[in-house]
């Protein structure tokens, strides 16, 4: 590992980063899936909003993998490892209206952000450099979620996906709220 860190600390941080690497790889694939499967009146706005997010997440993936290597680990980059080690199911919405995908994507971003925040807390002692990397990524992830939520929030601040437990539920709630809007 790097100077100033024990092997155990390096191993702990590498384990955290593997989880973040899987989440970011999954997020990039999910964003492209949505990009290819979004339909409806807001198609082009959502379609074009997602490409810069994909590019930014891919950059996060590269930096995360490089940090794993810097710490003496081997970053896993194969789909099989991602699927075997992840703790979530595949994105579940196929071809759907823009608002439905945005509702489901809000939940995806929430999960990634919450897990990133946990990893930030867990790197407080062993590795502030990795913590800084994760904080930098959180800035962008939270911004991207804000872009998504701008489509799901009422003028009064109510989020149409509030309380949703699954992607399908979030998609349905977002669609119902959109139908009520003038």
mmCIF file of C-alpha atoms in Angstrom:
data_model
loop_
_atom_site.group_PDB
_atom_site.id
_atom_site.type_symbol
_atom_site.label_atom_id
_atom_site.label_comp_id
_atom_site.label_asym_id
_atom_site.label_seq_id
_atom_site.Cartn_x
_atom_site.Cartn_y
_atom_site.Cartn_z
ATOM 1 C CA UNK A 1 0.000 0.000 0.000
ATOM 2 C CA UNK A 2 1.039 3.656 0.084
ATOM 3 C CA UNK A 3 3.444 5.068 2.676
ATOM 4 C CA UNK A 4 1.756 5.964 5.947
ATOM 5 C CA UNK A 5 -0.915 3.266 5.707
ATOM 6 C CA UNK A 6 -0.720 -0.237 7.088
ATOM 7 C CA UNK A 7 -1.563 -3.235 4.951
ATOM 8 C CA UNK A 8 -4.742 -3.703 6.960
ATOM 9 C CA UNK A 9 -5.790 -0.097 6.390
ATOM 10 C CA UNK A 10 -5.036 -0.400 2.685
ATOM 11 C CA UNK A 11 -7.077 -3.597 2.488
ATOM 12 C CA UNK A 12 -10.001 -1.959 4.271
ATOM 13 C CA UNK A 13 -9.991 1.019 1.903
ATOM 14 C CA UNK A 14 -9.584 -1.197 -1.164
ATOM 15 C CA UNK A 15 -12.662 -3.156 -0.035
ATOM 16 C CA UNK A 16 -14.665 0.057 0.294
ATOM 17 C CA UNK A 17 -13.493 1.243 -3.097
ATOM 18 C CA UNK A 18 -14.418 -2.050 -4.757
ATOM 19 C CA UNK A 19 -17.997 -1.471 -3.642
ATOM 20 C CA UNK A 20 -17.947 2.093 -4.942
ATOM 21 C CA UNK A 21 -16.405 0.917 -8.218
ATOM 22 C CA UNK A 22 -19.212 -1.611 -8.687
ATOM 23 C CA UNK A 23 -21.862 0.994 -7.856
ATOM 24 C CA UNK A 24 -20.404 3.513 -10.291
ATOM 25 C CA UNK A 25 -20.044 0.948 -13.086
ATOM 26 C CA UNK A 26 -23.639 -0.100 -12.503
ATOM 27 C CA UNK A 27 -24.765 3.544 -12.465
ATOM 28 C CA UNK A 28 -23.036 4.273 -15.795
ATOM 29 C CA UNK A 29 -24.720 1.258 -17.382
ATOM 30 C CA UNK A 30 -28.082 2.210 -15.887
ATOM 31 C CA UNK A 31 -27.788 5.770 -17.193
ATOM 32 C CA UNK A 32 -27.082 4.458 -20.701
ATOM 33 C CA UNK A 33 -29.987 2.001 -20.395
ATOM 34 C CA UNK A 34 -32.300 4.885 -19.548
ATOM 35 C CA UNK A 35 -30.776 6.995 -22.332
ATOM 36 C CA UNK A 36 -31.674 4.239 -24.834
ATOM 37 C CA UNK A 37 -35.112 3.406 -23.413
ATOM 38 C CA UNK A 38 -36.665 6.761 -22.582
ATOM 39 C CA UNK A 39 -39.708 7.818 -24.608
ATOM 40 C CA UNK A 40 -42.402 10.460 -24.493
ATOM 41 C CA UNK A 41 -42.764 14.217 -24.738
ATOM 42 C CA UNK A 42 -39.643 14.928 -22.646
ATOM 43 C CA UNK A 43 -37.508 12.357 -24.449
ATOM 44 C CA UNK A 44 -34.909 14.712 -25.889
ATOM 45 C CA UNK A 45 -34.418 16.682 -22.656
ATOM 46 C CA UNK A 46 -33.779 13.539 -20.633
ATOM 47 C CA UNK A 47 -31.836 11.828 -23.417
ATOM 48 C CA UNK A 48 -29.441 14.787 -23.669
ATOM 49 C CA UNK A 49 -29.244 15.341 -19.905
ATOM 50 C CA UNK A 50 -27.924 11.820 -19.347
ATOM 51 C CA UNK A 51 -24.888 11.760 -21.661
ATOM 52 C CA UNK A 52 -22.831 14.252 -19.601
ATOM 53 C CA UNK A 53 -23.768 12.289 -16.486
ATOM 54 C CA UNK A 54 -22.536 9.065 -18.099
ATOM 55 C CA UNK A 55 -19.257 10.747 -19.064
ATOM 56 C CA UNK A 56 -18.741 12.117 -15.548
ATOM 57 C CA UNK A 57 -19.548 8.780 -13.907
ATOM 58 C CA UNK A 58 -17.122 7.017 -16.258
ATOM 59 C CA UNK A 59 -14.437 9.461 -15.107
ATOM 60 C CA UNK A 60 -15.316 8.604 -11.494
ATOM 61 C CA UNK A 61 -14.967 4.917 -12.348
ATOM 62 C CA UNK A 62 -11.486 5.468 -13.758
ATOM 63 C CA UNK A 63 -10.313 7.497 -10.751
ATOM 64 C CA UNK A 64 -11.732 4.931 -8.344
ATOM 65 C CA UNK A 65 -10.011 2.061 -10.163
ATOM 66 C CA UNK A 66 -6.741 3.993 -10.216
ATOM 67 C CA UNK A 67 -7.001 4.626 -6.467
ATOM 68 C CA UNK A 68 -7.471 0.890 -5.882
ATOM 69 C CA UNK A 69 -4.309 0.258 -7.923
ATOM 70 C CA UNK A 70 -2.421 2.993 -6.095
ATOM 71 C CA UNK A 71 -3.252 1.288 -2.800
ATOM 72 C CA UNK A 72 -1.878 -2.017 -4.105
ATOM 73 C CA UNK A 73 -5.152 -3.619 -5.117
ATOM 74 C CA UNK A 74 -6.442 -4.965 -8.381
ATOM 75 C CA UNK A 75 -9.587 -3.165 -9.565
ATOM 76 C CA UNK A 76 -12.213 -5.604 -10.830
ATOM 77 C CA UNK A 77 -13.593 -4.523 -14.172
ATOM 78 C CA UNK A 78 -15.615 -7.489 -15.347
ATOM 79 C CA UNK A 79 -19.410 -7.742 -15.316
ATOM 80 C CA UNK A 80 -19.297 -11.097 -13.540
ATOM 81 C CA UNK A 81 -17.450 -9.686 -10.541
ATOM 82 C CA UNK A 82 -19.788 -6.694 -10.405
ATOM 83 C CA UNK A 83 -22.856 -8.935 -10.376
ATOM 84 C CA UNK A 84 -21.340 -11.383 -7.877
ATOM 85 C CA UNK A 85 -20.279 -8.684 -5.404
ATOM 86 C CA UNK A 86 -23.072 -6.129 -5.638
ATOM 87 C CA UNK A 87 -25.835 -5.940 -3.070
ATOM 88 C CA UNK A 88 -28.656 -4.755 -5.335
ATOM 89 C CA UNK A 89 -30.674 -5.997 -8.282
ATOM 90 C CA UNK A 90 -30.544 -4.757 -11.873
ATOM 91 C CA UNK A 91 -32.415 -1.610 -12.797
ATOM 92 C CA UNK A 92 -35.945 -2.789 -13.396
ATOM 93 C CA UNK A 93 -37.581 -0.267 -15.730
ATOM 94 C CA UNK A 94 -37.449 -0.943 -19.480
ATOM 95 C CA UNK A 95 -38.898 1.247 -22.215
ATOM 96 C CA UNK A 96 -40.870 3.927 -20.372
ATOM 97 C CA UNK A 97 -41.895 7.555 -20.281
ATOM 98 C CA UNK A 98 -39.223 10.068 -19.279
ATOM 99 C CA UNK A 99 -40.907 10.891 -15.982
ATOM 100 C CA UNK A 100 -41.067 7.206 -15.034
ATOM 101 C CA UNK A 101 -37.361 6.725 -15.669
ATOM 102 C CA UNK A 102 -36.562 9.887 -13.734
ATOM 103 C CA UNK A 103 -38.594 8.637 -10.785
ATOM 104 C CA UNK A 104 -36.731 5.331 -10.779
ATOM 105 C CA UNK A 105 -33.378 7.049 -11.353
ATOM 106 C CA UNK A 106 -33.983 9.206 -8.287
ATOM 107 C CA UNK A 107 -33.983 6.028 -6.187
ATOM 108 C CA UNK A 108 -30.838 4.769 -7.903
ATOM 109 C CA UNK A 109 -29.025 8.018 -7.142
ATOM 110 C CA UNK A 110 -30.242 7.916 -3.542
ATOM 111 C CA UNK A 111 -28.734 4.463 -3.060
ATOM 112 C CA UNK A 112 -25.393 5.372 -4.646
ATOM 113 C CA UNK A 113 -25.156 8.628 -2.680
ATOM 114 C CA UNK A 114 -26.055 7.035 0.655
ATOM 115 C CA UNK A 115 -23.424 4.317 0.153
ATOM 116 C CA UNK A 116 -20.826 6.877 -0.931
ATOM 117 C CA UNK A 117 -21.516 8.864 2.243
ATOM 118 C CA UNK A 118 -20.997 5.735 4.359
ATOM 119 C CA UNK A 119 -17.700 5.126 2.607
ATOM 120 C CA UNK A 120 -16.674 8.739 3.294
ATOM 121 C CA UNK A 121 -17.278 8.200 7.013
ATOM 122 C CA UNK A 122 -15.371 4.910 6.957
ATOM 123 C CA UNK A 123 -12.300 6.502 5.337
ATOM 124 C CA UNK A 124 -12.068 9.291 7.913
ATOM 125 C CA UNK A 125 -9.360 7.517 9.893
ATOM 126 C CA UNK A 126 -7.475 5.288 7.471
ATOM 127 C CA UNK A 127 -7.262 7.386 4.288
ATOM 128 C CA UNK A 128 -8.114 11.041 3.813
ATOM 129 C CA UNK A 129 -6.923 10.927 0.193
ATOM 130 C CA UNK A 130 -9.591 8.355 -0.678
ATOM 131 C CA UNK A 131 -12.083 10.321 1.388
ATOM 132 C CA UNK A 132 -11.318 13.414 -0.693
ATOM 133 C CA UNK A 133 -11.902 11.427 -3.893
ATOM 134 C CA UNK A 134 -15.264 10.199 -2.631
ATOM 135 C CA UNK A 135 -16.312 13.683 -1.506
ATOM 136 C CA UNK A 136 -15.439 15.043 -4.951
ATOM 137 C CA UNK A 137 -17.603 12.346 -6.511
ATOM 138 C CA UNK A 138 -20.461 13.104 -4.115
ATOM 139 C CA UNK A 139 -20.520 16.722 -5.287
ATOM 140 C CA UNK A 140 -21.280 15.584 -8.822
ATOM 141 C CA UNK A 141 -23.605 12.736 -7.880
ATOM 142 C CA UNK A 142 -25.703 15.050 -5.707
ATOM 143 C CA UNK A 143 -25.801 17.623 -8.504
ATOM 144 C CA UNK A 144 -26.991 14.976 -10.970
ATOM 145 C CA UNK A 145 -29.689 13.864 -8.551
ATOM 146 C CA UNK A 146 -30.791 17.474 -8.226
ATOM 147 C CA UNK A 147 -31.124 17.642 -12.033
ATOM 148 C CA UNK A 148 -33.319 14.534 -11.897
ATOM 149 C CA UNK A 149 -35.350 15.750 -8.942
ATOM 150 C CA UNK A 150 -36.073 19.076 -10.636
ATOM 151 C CA UNK A 151 -38.399 17.068 -12.895
ATOM 152 C CA UNK A 152 -40.041 15.305 -9.942
ATOM 153 C CA UNK A 153 -40.558 18.136 -7.504
ATOM 154 C CA UNK A 154 -43.610 20.371 -7.231
ATOM 155 C CA UNK A 155 -43.298 24.132 -6.874
ATOM 156 C CA UNK A 156 -44.128 23.612 -3.204
ATOM 157 C CA UNK A 157 -41.157 21.300 -2.731
ATOM 158 C CA UNK A 158 -42.986 17.964 -2.672
ATOM 159 C CA UNK A 159 -41.042 15.139 -4.287
ATOM 160 C CA UNK A 160 -43.290 12.820 -6.287
ATOM 161 C CA UNK A 161 -41.112 9.806 -5.422
ATOM 162 C CA UNK A 162 -41.158 10.413 -1.659
ATOM 163 C CA UNK A 163 -41.687 7.163 0.201
ATOM 164 C CA UNK A 164 -41.150 4.930 -2.831
ATOM 165 C CA UNK A 165 -39.484 1.653 -1.950
ATOM 166 C CA UNK A 166 -38.770 0.257 -5.413
ATOM 167 C CA UNK A 167 -37.880 1.626 -8.811
ATOM 168 C CA UNK A 168 -41.253 0.538 -10.181
ATOM 169 C CA UNK A 169 -43.029 2.283 -7.297
ATOM 170 C CA UNK A 170 -41.018 5.467 -7.849
ATOM 171 C CA UNK A 171 -41.745 5.354 -11.585
ATOM 172 C CA UNK A 172 -45.466 4.918 -10.933
ATOM 173 C CA UNK A 173 -45.575 7.728 -8.363
ATOM 174 C CA UNK A 174 -43.764 10.085 -10.732
ATOM 175 C CA UNK A 175 -46.161 9.202 -13.572
ATOM 176 C CA UNK A 176 -49.233 9.749 -11.357
ATOM 177 C CA UNK A 177 -47.947 13.119 -10.198
ATOM 178 C CA UNK A 178 -47.191 14.161 -13.787
ATOM 179 C CA UNK A 179 -50.765 13.369 -14.819
ATOM 180 C CA UNK A 180 -52.056 15.675 -12.054
ATOM 181 C CA UNK A 181 -49.885 18.573 -13.233
ATOM 182 C CA UNK A 182 -51.570 21.062 -15.565
#
